[in-house]
CSV table of C-alpha atoms and ligand atoms in Angstrom, one decimal:
chain,number,residue,atom,x,y,z
A,164,MET,CA,106.6,102.6,33.2
A,165,THR,CA,110.1,103.0,31.9
A,166,GLN,CA,112.4,106.5,32.2
A,167,THR,CA,114.2,107.9,29.0
A,168,ALA,CA,116.9,109.8,28.9
A,169,PHE,CA,116.1,113.4,28.0
A,170,LYS,CA,117.4,115.0,24.5
A,171,SER,CA,114.2,117.1,23.1
A,172,TYR,CA,110.9,117.2,23.5
A,173,ALA,CA,108.0,116.9,20.7
A,174,LEU,CA,105.3,119.8,21.4
A,175,LEU,CA,101.9,118.8,19.6
A,176,GLY,CA,99.0,121.8,19.1
A,177,SER,CA,99.0,125.6,19.3
A,178,GLY,CA,96.3,126.7,21.7
A,179,LYS,CA,96.2,127.6,24.9
A,180,VAL,CA,98.9,125.4,26.6
A,181,ALA,CA,100.8,124.4,23.8
A,182,ARG,CA,101.1,128.5,23.4
A,183,HIS,CA,102.4,128.8,27.2
A,184,VAL,CA,104.2,125.5,27.4
A,185,GLN,CA,106.2,126.4,24.2
A,186,GLN,CA,106.8,129.9,26.3
A,187,TYR,CA,108.1,127.7,29.2
A,188,LEU,CA,110.4,125.7,27.4
A,189,ARG,CA,112.4,128.9,26.0
A,190,PHE,CA,112.6,130.4,29.5
A,191,LEU,CA,114.3,127.2,30.4
A,192,ASN,CA,116.4,126.8,27.2
A,193,LEU,CA,115.3,123.4,26.8
A,194,PRO,CA,115.3,121.4,23.2
A,195,PHE,CA,112.0,121.1,21.4
A,196,ARG,CA,110.1,121.1,18.1
A,197,THR,CA,106.5,121.6,18.1
A,198,TRP,CA,103.9,120.0,15.6
A,199,THR,CA,99.9,121.6,14.4
A,200,ARG,CA,97.9,120.0,12.4
A,201,SER,CA,97.7,124.1,10.3
A,202,GLU,CA,98.8,124.2,7.0
A,203,GLY,CA,102.3,124.6,6.6
A,204,SER,CA,103.6,123.2,9.7
A,205,VAL,CA,106.5,120.3,9.3
A,206,SER,CA,104.6,116.9,9.7
A,207,LEU,CA,104.1,115.1,12.9
A,208,GLN,CA,106.8,112.7,12.0
A,209,THR,CA,109.6,114.4,11.8
A,210,THR,CA,108.8,116.4,14.9
A,211,VAL,CA,108.2,113.3,16.9
A,212,GLN,CA,111.5,110.8,15.5
A,213,SER,CA,113.7,112.9,17.1
A,214,ALA,CA,112.2,114.3,20.4
A,215,SER,CA,112.4,111.6,23.6
A,216,HIS,CA,109.6,113.2,25.1
A,217,VAL,CA,106.3,113.7,23.4
A,218,LEU,CA,104.0,116.9,25.0
A,219,PHE,CA,100.5,116.4,23.6
A,220,ALA,CA,98.9,120.1,24.4
A,221,VAL,CA,96.0,118.9,22.3
A,222,SER,CA,92.2,118.9,23.5
A,223,ASP,CA,91.4,116.0,25.1
A,224,GLY,CA,89.5,114.1,22.9
A,225,ALA,CA,92.4,114.2,20.8
A,226,ILE,CA,95.1,113.1,22.3
A,227,ALA,CA,94.8,109.3,22.1
A,228,ASN,CA,94.4,109.0,18.9
A,229,LEU,CA,97.3,111.3,18.2
A,230,ALA,CA,99.3,109.5,20.5
A,231,GLN,CA,98.7,105.4,19.1
A,232,ASP,CA,102.2,105.2,16.0
A,233,TRP,CA,104.3,105.6,19.8
A,234,LEU,CA,102.6,104.3,21.7
A,235,SER,CA,105.6,101.3,21.9
A,236,SER,CA,108.4,103.9,20.7
A,237,GLY,CA,110.0,104.1,24.4
A,238,LYS,CA,109.9,107.7,24.0
A,239,THR,CA,107.9,109.3,26.9
A,240,LEU,CA,104.8,110.3,26.4
A,241,VAL,CA,102.6,113.5,28.3
A,242,HIS,CA,99.8,114.7,28.4
A,243,PHE,CA,98.1,117.5,30.4
A,244,SER,CA,94.6,116.8,31.1
A,245,GLY,CA,93.4,116.6,34.6
A,246,ALA,CA,91.0,113.7,33.7
A,247,LEU,CA,92.1,111.6,31.3
A,248,ASN,CA,93.5,108.0,32.1
A,249,ILE,CA,95.3,106.9,28.6
A,250,PRO,CA,97.3,103.8,28.9
A,251,GLY,CA,100.5,104.4,27.5
A,252,LEU,CA,100.5,107.8,28.8
A,253,HIS,CA,102.1,109.9,31.9
A,254,ALA,CA,99.5,112.5,33.3
A,255,ALA,CA,100.7,116.4,34.2
A,256,HIS,CA,98.6,118.3,34.6
A,257,PRO,CA,99.1,121.8,35.6
A,258,LEU,CA,97.3,123.2,38.1
A,259,MET,CA,96.7,126.5,36.5
A,260,THR,CA,94.3,128.2,33.9
A,261,PHE,CA,95.7,129.8,31.0
A,262,GLY,CA,94.8,132.6,29.1
A,263,SER,CA,95.5,134.6,25.9
A,264,LYS,CA,98.3,136.9,27.9
A,265,LEU,CA,101.8,134.9,28.2
A,266,GLU,CA,103.3,135.4,31.1
A,267,GLU,CA,106.7,135.8,32.6
A,268,ARG,CA,109.2,133.0,34.1
A,269,ALA,CA,108.7,133.3,37.4
A,270,TRP,CA,104.9,132.6,36.8
A,271,TYR,CA,105.2,129.4,35.0
A,272,GLU,CA,107.8,128.0,38.1
A,273,LYS,CA,105.1,128.6,40.3
A,274,ILE,CA,102.6,126.3,38.9
A,275,PRO,CA,102.2,122.5,40.4
A,276,PHE,CA,101.8,119.4,38.2
A,277,VAL,CA,100.0,116.9,39.2
A,278,LEU,CA,100.6,113.5,38.7
A,279,ASP,CA,99.9,109.6,38.4
A,280,THR,CA,101.4,107.7,41.8
A,281,GLY,CA,104.5,106.7,40.4
A,282,ASP,CA,105.7,109.4,38.7
A,283,THR,CA,108.1,112.3,38.9
A,284,LEU,CA,108.8,115.2,37.4
A,285,ALA,CA,112.3,114.8,36.4
A,286,ASP,CA,111.2,111.6,34.2
A,287,LEU,CA,108.0,113.2,32.5
A,288,LEU,CA,109.2,116.6,32.3
A,289,PRO,CA,113.1,117.1,32.5
A,290,GLY,CA,114.0,120.5,33.3
A,291,LEU,CA,111.3,122.3,34.9
A,292,PRO,CA,111.6,122.6,38.0
A,293,ASN,CA,108.4,123.0,38.9
A,294,PRO,CA,106.8,121.3,42.7
A,295,PHE,CA,104.5,118.6,41.8
A,296,CYS,CA,102.4,116.1,43.7
A,297,THR,CA,101.0,112.5,42.6
A,298,LEU,CA,97.5,110.6,43.1
A,299,PRO,CA,96.3,107.5,42.2
A,300,PRO,CA,94.7,106.9,38.5
A,301,GLU,CA,91.4,106.6,39.9
A,302,GLN,CA,91.3,109.7,41.7
A,303,ARG,CA,91.3,111.7,39.0
A,304,ALA,CA,87.7,112.3,38.0
A,305,LEU,CA,87.4,113.2,41.5
A,306,TYR,CA,90.7,115.6,41.6
A,307,HIS,CA,88.9,117.0,38.5
A,308,ALA,CA,85.8,117.7,39.4
A,309,LEU,CA,87.0,119.8,42.6
A,310,CYS,CA,89.3,121.6,40.2
A,311,THR,CA,86.3,122.3,38.1
A,312,LEU,CA,84.1,123.9,40.5
A,313,ALA,CA,86.7,125.6,42.1
A,314,GLY,CA,88.1,127.5,38.9
A,315,ASN,CA,85.7,127.2,36.2
A,316,PHE,CA,82.3,127.6,38.4
A,317,SER,CA,83.7,130.5,40.0
A,318,SER,CA,85.3,132.0,37.1
A,319,LEU,CA,81.8,131.7,35.7
A,320,LEU,CA,79.3,133.0,38.5
A,321,TRP,CA,82.3,136.0,39.0
A,322,ARG,CA,81.8,137.0,35.2
A,323,GLN,CA,78.0,136.7,36.0
A,324,ILE,CA,78.2,139.1,38.8
A,325,GLY,CA,80.1,141.5,36.4
A,326,ASP,CA,77.8,141.6,34.0
A,327,ARG,CA,74.6,142.5,36.4
A,328,PHE,CA,76.5,145.4,37.9
A,329,GLU,CA,77.0,146.8,34.5
A,330,GLN,CA,73.4,145.8,33.3
A,331,ASN,CA,71.3,146.2,36.8
A,332,LEU,CA,73.2,148.5,38.6
A,333,GLY,CA,75.4,150.6,36.2
A,334,MET,CA,78.0,150.0,38.2
A,335,PRO,CA,81.6,149.2,36.4
A,336,ARG,CA,83.1,145.2,36.8
A,337,ALA,CA,86.1,146.6,37.5
A,338,LEU,CA,85.2,147.5,41.1
A,339,LEU,CA,85.0,144.3,42.1
A,340,THR,CA,88.8,143.5,41.2
A,341,PRO,CA,90.7,144.2,45.0
A,342,PHE,CA,87.1,142.5,46.4
A,343,LEU,CA,87.3,139.6,44.2
A,344,GLN,CA,91.3,139.4,44.6
A,345,GLN,CA,91.2,139.3,48.5
A,346,CYS,CA,88.3,136.4,48.5
A,347,ALA,CA,90.7,134.5,46.8
A,348,VAL,CA,93.7,134.9,48.7
A,349,ASN,CA,91.3,134.4,52.5
A,350,SER,CA,89.6,131.1,51.1
A,351,ALA,CA,93.4,130.1,49.8
A,352,ALA,CA,94.4,130.8,53.6
A,353,PRO,CA,93.7,127.0,55.7
A,354,THR,CA,92.7,128.9,58.1
A,355,SER,CA,90.3,130.8,56.2
A,356,GLN,CA,87.5,132.7,58.5
A,357,LEU,CA,84.3,133.0,56.6
A,358,THR,CA,81.8,136.6,56.9
A,359,GLY,CA,78.9,137.7,55.5
A,360,PRO,CA,74.5,137.0,56.7
A,361,VAL,CA,75.0,133.3,57.2
A,362,VAL,CA,77.9,133.5,59.6
A,363,ARG,CA,76.0,136.4,61.4
A,364,GLY,CA,73.0,134.9,60.9
A,365,ASP,CA,71.4,137.7,60.2
A,366,TRP,CA,68.7,135.8,58.2
A,367,GLY,CA,66.1,138.9,57.7
A,368,THR,CA,69.4,139.9,54.8
A,369,VAL,CA,69.0,136.3,54.0
A,370,LYS,CA,65.7,136.7,53.0
A,371,LYS,CA,66.3,139.9,51.0
A,372,HIS,CA,68.6,138.6,48.9
A,373,LEU,CA,66.3,135.9,48.0
A,374,SER,CA,63.8,137.6,47.4
A,375,THR,CA,65.4,140.1,45.3
A,376,LEU,CA,67.1,137.1,43.0
A,377,ASN,CA,63.4,135.8,42.6
A,378,SER,CA,63.6,137.6,39.2
A,379,ASP,CA,67.2,136.1,38.1
A,380,PRO,CA,66.6,132.4,38.5
A,381,SER,CA,70.3,131.5,37.4
A,382,LEU,CA,71.2,133.7,40.4
A,383,HIS,CA,68.8,132.9,42.8
A,384,ALA,CA,69.4,129.1,41.7
A,385,VAL,CA,73.4,129.6,43.2
A,386,TYR,CA,72.4,131.7,46.4
A,387,GLN,CA,70.2,128.4,46.9
A,388,SER,CA,73.0,126.1,46.9
A,389,TYR,CA,75.6,128.6,48.6
A,390,LEU,CA,72.9,128.1,51.9
A,391,GLN,CA,72.6,124.4,51.2
A,392,SER,CA,76.5,124.5,51.3
A,393,ALA,CA,76.3,126.1,54.7
A,394,ARG,CA,73.9,124.2,56.1
A,395,SER,CA,76.4,121.1,54.9
A,396,ALA,CA,79.6,123.3,56.6
A,397,GLY,CA,77.7,123.0,59.7
A,398,PHE,CA,75.8,126.5,59.4
A,399,ALA,CA,71.9,126.5,61.1
A,400,ILE,CA,69.8,127.7,59.0
A,401,PRO,CA,66.5,128.3,59.5
A,402,GLU,CA,64.4,125.3,57.5
A,403,ASP,CA,62.1,128.1,56.2
A,404,ILE,CA,64.7,129.6,54.2
A,405,LYS,CA,65.0,128.8,50.7
B,198,LIG,N1,93.1,125.8,29.2
B,198,LIG,C1,94.1,125.4,30.5
B,198,LIG,O1,93.4,126.2,31.3
B,198,LIG,C2,93.9,123.9,30.2
B,198,LIG,C3,94.5,123.4,32.3
B,198,LIG,C4,95.4,122.3,32.4
B,198,LIG,C5,95.7,121.4,31.0
B,198,LIG,N2,94.7,121.7,30.2
B,198,LIG,C6,94.7,120.9,29.1
B,198,LIG,O2,95.7,120.6,28.2
B,198,LIG,C7,95.2,120.6,27.0
B,198,LIG,C8,94.7,121.5,25.7
B,198,LIG,O3,94.0,122.8,26.0
B,198,LIG,P1,93.8,123.9,26.1
B,198,LIG,O4,93.7,124.8,26.8
B,198,LIG,O5,95.0,124.8,24.6
B,198,LIG,O6,93.0,123.5,24.5
B,198,LIG,P2,92.7,124.3,23.0
B,198,LIG,O7,93.8,126.0,23.1
B,198,LIG,O8,91.2,124.4,23.0
B,198,LIG,O9,93.8,124.1,22.0
B,198,LIG,C9,93.7,122.4,21.4
B,198,LIG,C10,94.8,122.0,20.4
B,198,LIG,O10,94.7,120.8,20.1
B,198,LIG,C11,93.9,121.1,18.8
B,198,LIG,N3,93.5,119.6,18.4
B,198,LIG,C12,92.0,119.4,18.2
B,198,LIG,N4,92.0,119.0,17.9
B,198,LIG,C13,93.1,117.8,17.2
B,198,LIG,C14,93.4,116.7,16.5
B,198,LIG,N5,92.2,115.5,15.8
B,198,LIG,N6,94.5,116.5,15.9
B,198,LIG,C15,95.9,117.3,16.2
B,198,LIG,N7,95.3,118.7,16.5
B,198,LIG,C16,94.1,118.7,17.2
B,198,LIG,C17,94.0,121.9,18.2
B,198,LIG,O11,94.4,122.5,16.4
B,198,LIG,P3,93.9,123.7,16.0
B,198,LIG,O12,94.4,125.2,16.8
B,198,LIG,O13,94.0,123.3,14.1
B,198,LIG,O14,91.7,123.6,16.6
B,198,LIG,C18,94.7,122.9,19.0
B,198,LIG,O15,96.0,123.6,19.1
B,198,LIG,C19,94.1,119.6,27.2
B,198,LIG,O16,94.4,118.1,27.5
B,198,LIG,C20,93.4,120.7,28.3
B,198,LIG,O17,93.0,119.7,29.4
B,198,LIG,C21,94.2,122.8,29.3
């Protein structure tokens, strides 16, 4: 795809990613105009026409339709979805989770972007100093499935465990914070060492865990997946443990 000389950004959307991108563009003093579909917004045409780069920070299902009118415009069209390949648009997936709280400039600068093979960040998001890497588009589904397991699944599990701390044990979920933070740090290290009863071969404890989780089918199923993962990772777990 062709490179477009940078003039300014059009930033479409007002959701989580749009708010964070807006904050970051401000920190970087980069020129941009915004558009949302809400009443009172300037027209889409006005926002996009003067921009060289159009950023579709909208829901995945809305991107392709919204981009239709600009496919032949010569503008660089960029979406932030991790999963989508849309003809005529470039993907720039920020490998980060965005909540409601806006962050400091240094936080944004560390976010890596994952682009399609052949693209560069300087072409897609000029002025952003972030690290990036590229991926063949056909690998995007696997990449995004892994991100979902790493982030969304872990978050859901950790949230459920916080709930059980409060509801079943009467302990504040905040007690978990240093432990979970250390687990994240350890897990990201290339030489991370697993700990726990499976690693120690303490099958009596594993059986007790399974027994007490019998009353909680959701967490029992997760524990069984954990044992299955440990088997796949090479731990010799006795067959009668399931
Ligand atoms: N959130 C994350 O952590 C994260 C991380 C990486 C990548 N992404 C990607 O970033 C993109 C935006 O995600 P998000 O989390 O910011 O979503 P979001 O918070 O749900 O916001 C979605 C935005 O899209 C707008 N929208 C939805 N349908 C539209 C339509 N038909 N026409 C115009 N605007 C429409 C919504 O407008 P209204 O407010 O009017 O409903 C809202 O401003 C997605 O591609 C997502 O995959 C998200």
